[in-house]
Amino acid sequence: MIEFGNVTRGLSEGKYLNLPLIYCDLDGVLVNLMKGANELILPLYPNVKDWTEVDKEERWKIISGKKDFWKNLEFMPNGIRLWNFIKPYNPNILSAYSKRDINSKRDKLLWVTKNLGRLPRKNILIVLRKDKKRFAVSDGTPNILIDDYDKNINDWKNAGGIGILHKSIPNTIGELKKLGFK
């Protein structure tokens, strides 16, 4: 058994282990931002293959002009599988909102409510990207961040947390199992 301080989490099978808190990103981990952005932007730019090739200001103008964009994004393929794996451990959602889209914070909260069920509001953290690292440690105990953006993972680790760079569902679940999650 891997122990992480005095953070106790109850498991659905009735056992208790000392496990770190889980913080899970949305975009690129649970939410398919790439698909939604490509479907919205590429019809307007037939000569590009990916939404990130469009000028940053222009693409954010398009996204911020789309009502309910963030709220209506789809799960990542197998994203529900990852969510079902971490859900028994009372995970936190930790996602960055866009300063370029005033609706992103509200819509991400609505996405969580619509797709992940009833989570305590204290477990849903929609912050500026630079502030994610503030949650890396609780009471001297390192927490886990699951994120697809390597800069977030590096910042998290540098702040004392445990980072899992999300590349695939099987890999992420495998890393969680190595840390004692079943």
mmCIF file of C-alpha atoms in Angstrom:
data_model
loop_
_atom_site.group_PDB
_atom_site.id
_atom_site.type_symbol
_atom_site.label_atom_id
_atom_site.label_comp_id
_atom_site.label_asym_id
_atom_site.label_seq_id
_atom_site.Cartn_x
_atom_site.Cartn_y
_atom_site.Cartn_z
ATOM 1 C CA MET A 1 0.000 0.000 0.000
ATOM 2 C CA ILE A 2 1.200 3.504 -0.846
ATOM 3 C CA GLU A 3 0.535 6.014 1.922
ATOM 4 C CA PHE A 4 0.235 9.761 1.445
ATOM 5 C CA GLY A 5 -0.059 11.494 4.806
ATOM 6 C CA ASN A 6 -3.387 11.431 6.547
ATOM 7 C CA VAL A 7 -5.654 12.011 3.559
ATOM 8 C CA THR A 8 -8.197 9.216 3.841
ATOM 9 C CA ARG A 9 -10.521 8.292 1.006
ATOM 10 C CA GLY A 10 -13.293 5.729 1.269
ATOM 11 C CA LEU A 11 -13.547 3.212 -1.528
ATOM 12 C CA SER A 12 -16.802 1.835 -2.866
ATOM 13 C CA GLU A 13 -15.876 -1.641 -1.614
ATOM 14 C CA GLY A 14 -15.692 -0.331 1.954
ATOM 15 C CA LYS A 15 -11.898 -0.309 2.358
ATOM 16 C CA TYR A 16 -9.946 2.772 3.351
ATOM 17 C CA LEU A 17 -6.528 3.754 2.110
ATOM 18 C CA ASN A 18 -4.453 6.842 2.574
ATOM 19 C CA LEU A 19 -4.499 8.268 -0.921
ATOM 20 C CA PRO A 20 -3.766 11.688 -2.368
ATOM 21 C CA LEU A 21 -6.565 13.908 -3.606
ATOM 22 C CA ILE A 22 -7.205 13.741 -7.349
ATOM 23 C CA TYR A 23 -7.560 16.892 -9.435
ATOM 24 C CA CYS A 24 -8.713 16.199 -12.998
ATOM 25 C CA ASP A 25 -8.570 18.636 -15.903
ATOM 26 C CA LEU A 26 -11.462 18.916 -18.341
ATOM 27 C CA ASP A 27 -10.228 19.975 -21.816
ATOM 28 C CA GLY A 28 -8.263 17.178 -23.450
ATOM 29 C CA VAL A 29 -8.851 14.771 -20.556
ATOM 30 C CA LEU A 30 -12.611 14.458 -20.036
ATOM 31 C CA VAL A 31 -13.845 17.009 -22.600
ATOM 32 C CA ASN A 32 -13.169 16.924 -26.349
ATOM 33 C CA LEU A 33 -12.282 20.586 -26.910
ATOM 34 C CA MET A 34 -10.331 19.796 -30.091
ATOM 35 C CA LYS A 35 -13.332 18.210 -31.795
ATOM 36 C CA GLY A 36 -15.691 21.007 -30.789
ATOM 37 C CA ALA A 37 -13.283 23.758 -31.841
ATOM 38 C CA ASN A 38 -12.488 22.060 -35.145
ATOM 39 C CA GLU A 39 -16.192 21.571 -35.947
ATOM 40 C CA LEU A 40 -16.853 25.237 -35.236
ATOM 41 C CA ILE A 41 -13.810 26.831 -36.889
ATOM 42 C CA LEU A 42 -12.687 24.622 -39.790
ATOM 43 C CA PRO A 43 -15.767 25.245 -41.982
ATOM 44 C CA LEU A 44 -14.779 28.918 -41.919
ATOM 45 C CA TYR A 45 -11.163 28.123 -42.895
ATOM 46 C CA PRO A 46 -11.155 25.337 -45.505
ATOM 47 C CA ASN A 47 -7.375 25.575 -46.024
ATOM 48 C CA VAL A 48 -6.432 24.662 -42.439
ATOM 49 C CA LYS A 49 -6.487 21.231 -40.832
ATOM 50 C CA ASP A 50 -6.611 22.220 -37.155
ATOM 51 C CA TRP A 51 -8.244 25.096 -35.272
ATOM 52 C CA THR A 52 -4.921 26.047 -33.658
ATOM 53 C CA GLU A 53 -3.591 27.065 -37.097
ATOM 54 C CA VAL A 54 -6.041 29.983 -37.163
ATOM 55 C CA ASP A 55 -4.861 33.297 -35.693
ATOM 56 C CA LYS A 56 -5.286 33.138 -31.912
ATOM 57 C CA GLU A 57 -7.384 36.306 -31.623
ATOM 58 C CA GLU A 58 -9.617 35.225 -34.519
ATOM 59 C CA ARG A 59 -10.241 31.697 -33.221
ATOM 60 C CA TRP A 60 -11.097 32.956 -29.736
ATOM 61 C CA LYS A 61 -13.427 35.542 -31.244
ATOM 62 C CA ILE A 62 -15.267 32.714 -33.032
ATOM 63 C CA ILE A 63 -15.416 30.520 -29.923
ATOM 64 C CA SER A 64 -16.561 33.330 -27.627
ATOM 65 C CA GLY A 65 -19.271 34.207 -30.155
ATOM 66 C CA LYS A 66 -20.734 30.691 -30.060
ATOM 67 C CA LYS A 67 -23.483 30.468 -27.449
ATOM 68 C CA ASP A 68 -23.039 27.545 -25.031
ATOM 69 C CA PHE A 69 -19.819 26.397 -26.743
ATOM 70 C CA TRP A 70 -18.166 24.990 -23.605
ATOM 71 C CA LYS A 71 -21.376 23.611 -22.129
ATOM 72 C CA ASN A 72 -22.115 21.511 -25.222
ATOM 73 C CA LEU A 73 -18.716 19.913 -25.827
ATOM 74 C CA GLU A 74 -18.608 16.113 -25.958
ATOM 75 C CA PHE A 75 -16.788 13.712 -23.691
ATOM 76 C CA MET A 76 -13.383 12.603 -24.924
ATOM 77 C CA PRO A 77 -13.469 9.064 -26.330
ATOM 78 C CA ASN A 78 -13.467 6.856 -23.225
ATOM 79 C CA GLY A 79 -13.502 9.951 -21.000
ATOM 80 C CA ILE A 80 -16.462 8.505 -19.127
ATOM 81 C CA ARG A 81 -14.321 5.427 -18.400
ATOM 82 C CA LEU A 82 -11.704 7.588 -16.684
ATOM 83 C CA TRP A 83 -14.402 9.493 -14.798
ATOM 84 C CA ASN A 84 -15.998 6.246 -13.599
ATOM 85 C CA PHE A 85 -12.584 5.049 -12.398
ATOM 86 C CA ILE A 86 -11.816 8.166 -10.339
ATOM 87 C CA LYS A 87 -15.372 8.995 -9.204
ATOM 88 C CA PRO A 88 -15.334 6.711 -6.108
ATOM 89 C CA TYR A 89 -12.329 8.695 -4.806
ATOM 90 C CA ASN A 90 -14.208 12.004 -4.533
ATOM 91 C CA PRO A 91 -12.147 13.752 -7.251
ATOM 92 C CA ASN A 92 -11.905 17.456 -7.883
ATOM 93 C CA ILE A 93 -12.338 19.051 -11.278
ATOM 94 C CA LEU A 94 -9.553 21.572 -11.907
ATOM 95 C CA SER A 95 -9.886 23.335 -15.234
ATOM 96 C CA ALA A 96 -8.657 26.634 -16.607
ATOM 97 C CA TYR A 97 -11.077 29.160 -18.011
ATOM 98 C CA SER A 98 -10.251 31.409 -20.923
ATOM 99 C CA LYS A 99 -9.823 35.126 -20.296
ATOM 100 C CA ARG A 100 -10.743 35.508 -23.976
ATOM 101 C CA ASP A 101 -14.228 34.045 -23.456
ATOM 102 C CA ILE A 102 -16.305 35.395 -20.587
ATOM 103 C CA ASN A 103 -18.678 32.426 -20.923
ATOM 104 C CA SER A 104 -16.049 29.711 -20.481
ATOM 105 C CA LYS A 105 -16.123 29.650 -16.675
ATOM 106 C CA ARG A 106 -19.917 29.480 -16.414
ATOM 107 C CA ASP A 107 -20.239 26.994 -19.283
ATOM 108 C CA LYS A 108 -17.592 24.665 -17.840
ATOM 109 C CA LEU A 109 -19.529 24.574 -14.573
ATOM 110 C CA LEU A 110 -22.672 23.757 -16.547
ATOM 111 C CA TRP A 111 -20.827 21.009 -18.482
ATOM 112 C CA VAL A 112 -19.742 19.390 -15.224
ATOM 113 C CA THR A 113 -23.280 19.504 -13.810
ATOM 114 C CA LYS A 114 -24.779 18.131 -17.027
ATOM 115 C CA ASN A 115 -22.225 15.358 -17.616
ATOM 116 C CA LEU A 116 -20.700 14.345 -14.286
ATOM 117 C CA GLY A 117 -23.733 14.436 -12.047
ATOM 118 C CA ARG A 118 -23.978 16.039 -8.665
ATOM 119 C CA LEU A 119 -20.546 17.058 -7.478
ATOM 120 C CA PRO A 120 -20.135 19.260 -4.435
ATOM 121 C CA ARG A 121 -19.452 22.801 -5.667
ATOM 122 C CA LYS A 122 -16.243 22.841 -3.594
ATOM 123 C CA ASN A 123 -14.943 20.019 -5.833
ATOM 124 C CA ILE A 124 -15.305 22.072 -9.030
ATOM 125 C CA LEU A 125 -12.477 24.547 -9.482
ATOM 126 C CA ILE A 126 -12.439 26.669 -12.627
ATOM 127 C CA VAL A 127 -9.372 28.906 -12.343
ATOM 128 C CA LEU A 128 -6.781 30.721 -14.407
ATOM 129 C CA ARG A 129 -4.215 28.280 -15.780
ATOM 130 C CA LYS A 130 -1.414 29.857 -13.747
ATOM 131 C CA ASP A 131 -3.362 29.178 -10.529
ATOM 132 C CA LYS A 132 -3.722 25.411 -10.965
ATOM 133 C CA LYS A 133 -0.448 24.775 -9.138
ATOM 134 C CA ARG A 134 -1.909 26.291 -5.932
ATOM 135 C CA PHE A 135 -3.727 22.994 -5.373
ATOM 136 C CA ALA A 136 -0.643 20.743 -5.684
ATOM 137 C CA VAL A 137 -0.327 20.180 -1.932
ATOM 138 C CA SER A 138 -2.887 20.010 0.899
ATOM 139 C CA ASP A 139 -1.718 20.028 4.517
ATOM 140 C CA GLY A 140 1.776 18.989 3.427
ATOM 141 C CA THR A 141 0.451 16.063 1.368
ATOM 142 C CA PRO A 142 0.999 15.999 -2.413
ATOM 143 C CA ASN A 143 -2.120 15.864 -4.578
ATOM 144 C CA ILE A 144 -2.485 14.341 -8.056
ATOM 145 C CA LEU A 145 -3.170 16.350 -11.208
ATOM 146 C CA ILE A 146 -4.372 14.559 -14.346
ATOM 147 C CA ASP A 147 -3.779 16.979 -17.223
ATOM 148 C CA ASP A 148 -2.895 16.751 -20.917
ATOM 149 C CA TYR A 149 -0.777 19.919 -20.933
ATOM 150 C CA ASP A 150 2.839 19.264 -19.976
ATOM 151 C CA LYS A 151 3.395 22.810 -18.670
ATOM 152 C CA ASN A 152 0.599 22.309 -16.131
ATOM 153 C CA ILE A 153 2.128 19.000 -15.057
ATOM 154 C CA ASN A 154 5.595 20.544 -14.689
ATOM 155 C CA ASP A 155 4.219 23.491 -12.683
ATOM 156 C CA TRP A 156 2.280 21.037 -10.477
ATOM 157 C CA LYS A 157 5.332 18.867 -9.805
ATOM 158 C CA ASN A 158 7.487 21.927 -9.091
ATOM 159 C CA ALA A 159 4.877 22.980 -6.508
ATOM 160 C CA GLY A 160 5.212 19.581 -4.773
ATOM 161 C CA GLY A 161 2.369 17.620 -6.361
ATOM 162 C CA ILE A 162 2.149 14.364 -8.307
ATOM 163 C CA GLY A 163 1.505 14.919 -12.011
ATOM 164 C CA ILE A 164 0.056 12.448 -14.491
ATOM 165 C CA LEU A 165 0.479 13.648 -18.070
ATOM 166 C CA HIS A 166 -2.656 12.364 -19.754
ATOM 167 C CA LYS A 167 -1.962 10.717 -23.118
ATOM 168 C CA SER A 168 -4.537 7.921 -23.052
ATOM 169 C CA ILE A 169 -7.141 6.484 -20.701
ATOM 170 C CA PRO A 170 -5.312 3.145 -20.200
ATOM 171 C CA ASN A 171 -2.037 4.949 -19.433
ATOM 172 C CA THR A 172 -3.649 7.352 -16.953
ATOM 173 C CA ILE A 173 -5.563 4.589 -15.173
ATOM 174 C CA GLY A 174 -2.346 2.544 -15.088
ATOM 175 C CA GLU A 175 -0.497 5.430 -13.420
ATOM 176 C CA LEU A 176 -3.288 5.821 -10.871
ATOM 177 C CA LYS A 177 -3.132 2.100 -10.087
ATOM 178 C CA LYS A 178 0.617 2.414 -9.454
ATOM 179 C CA LEU A 179 -0.256 5.056 -6.857
ATOM 180 C CA GLY A 180 -2.648 2.708 -5.050
ATOM 181 C CA PHE A 181 -5.987 3.432 -6.717
ATOM 182 C CA LYS A 182 -7.931 0.293 -7.615
#
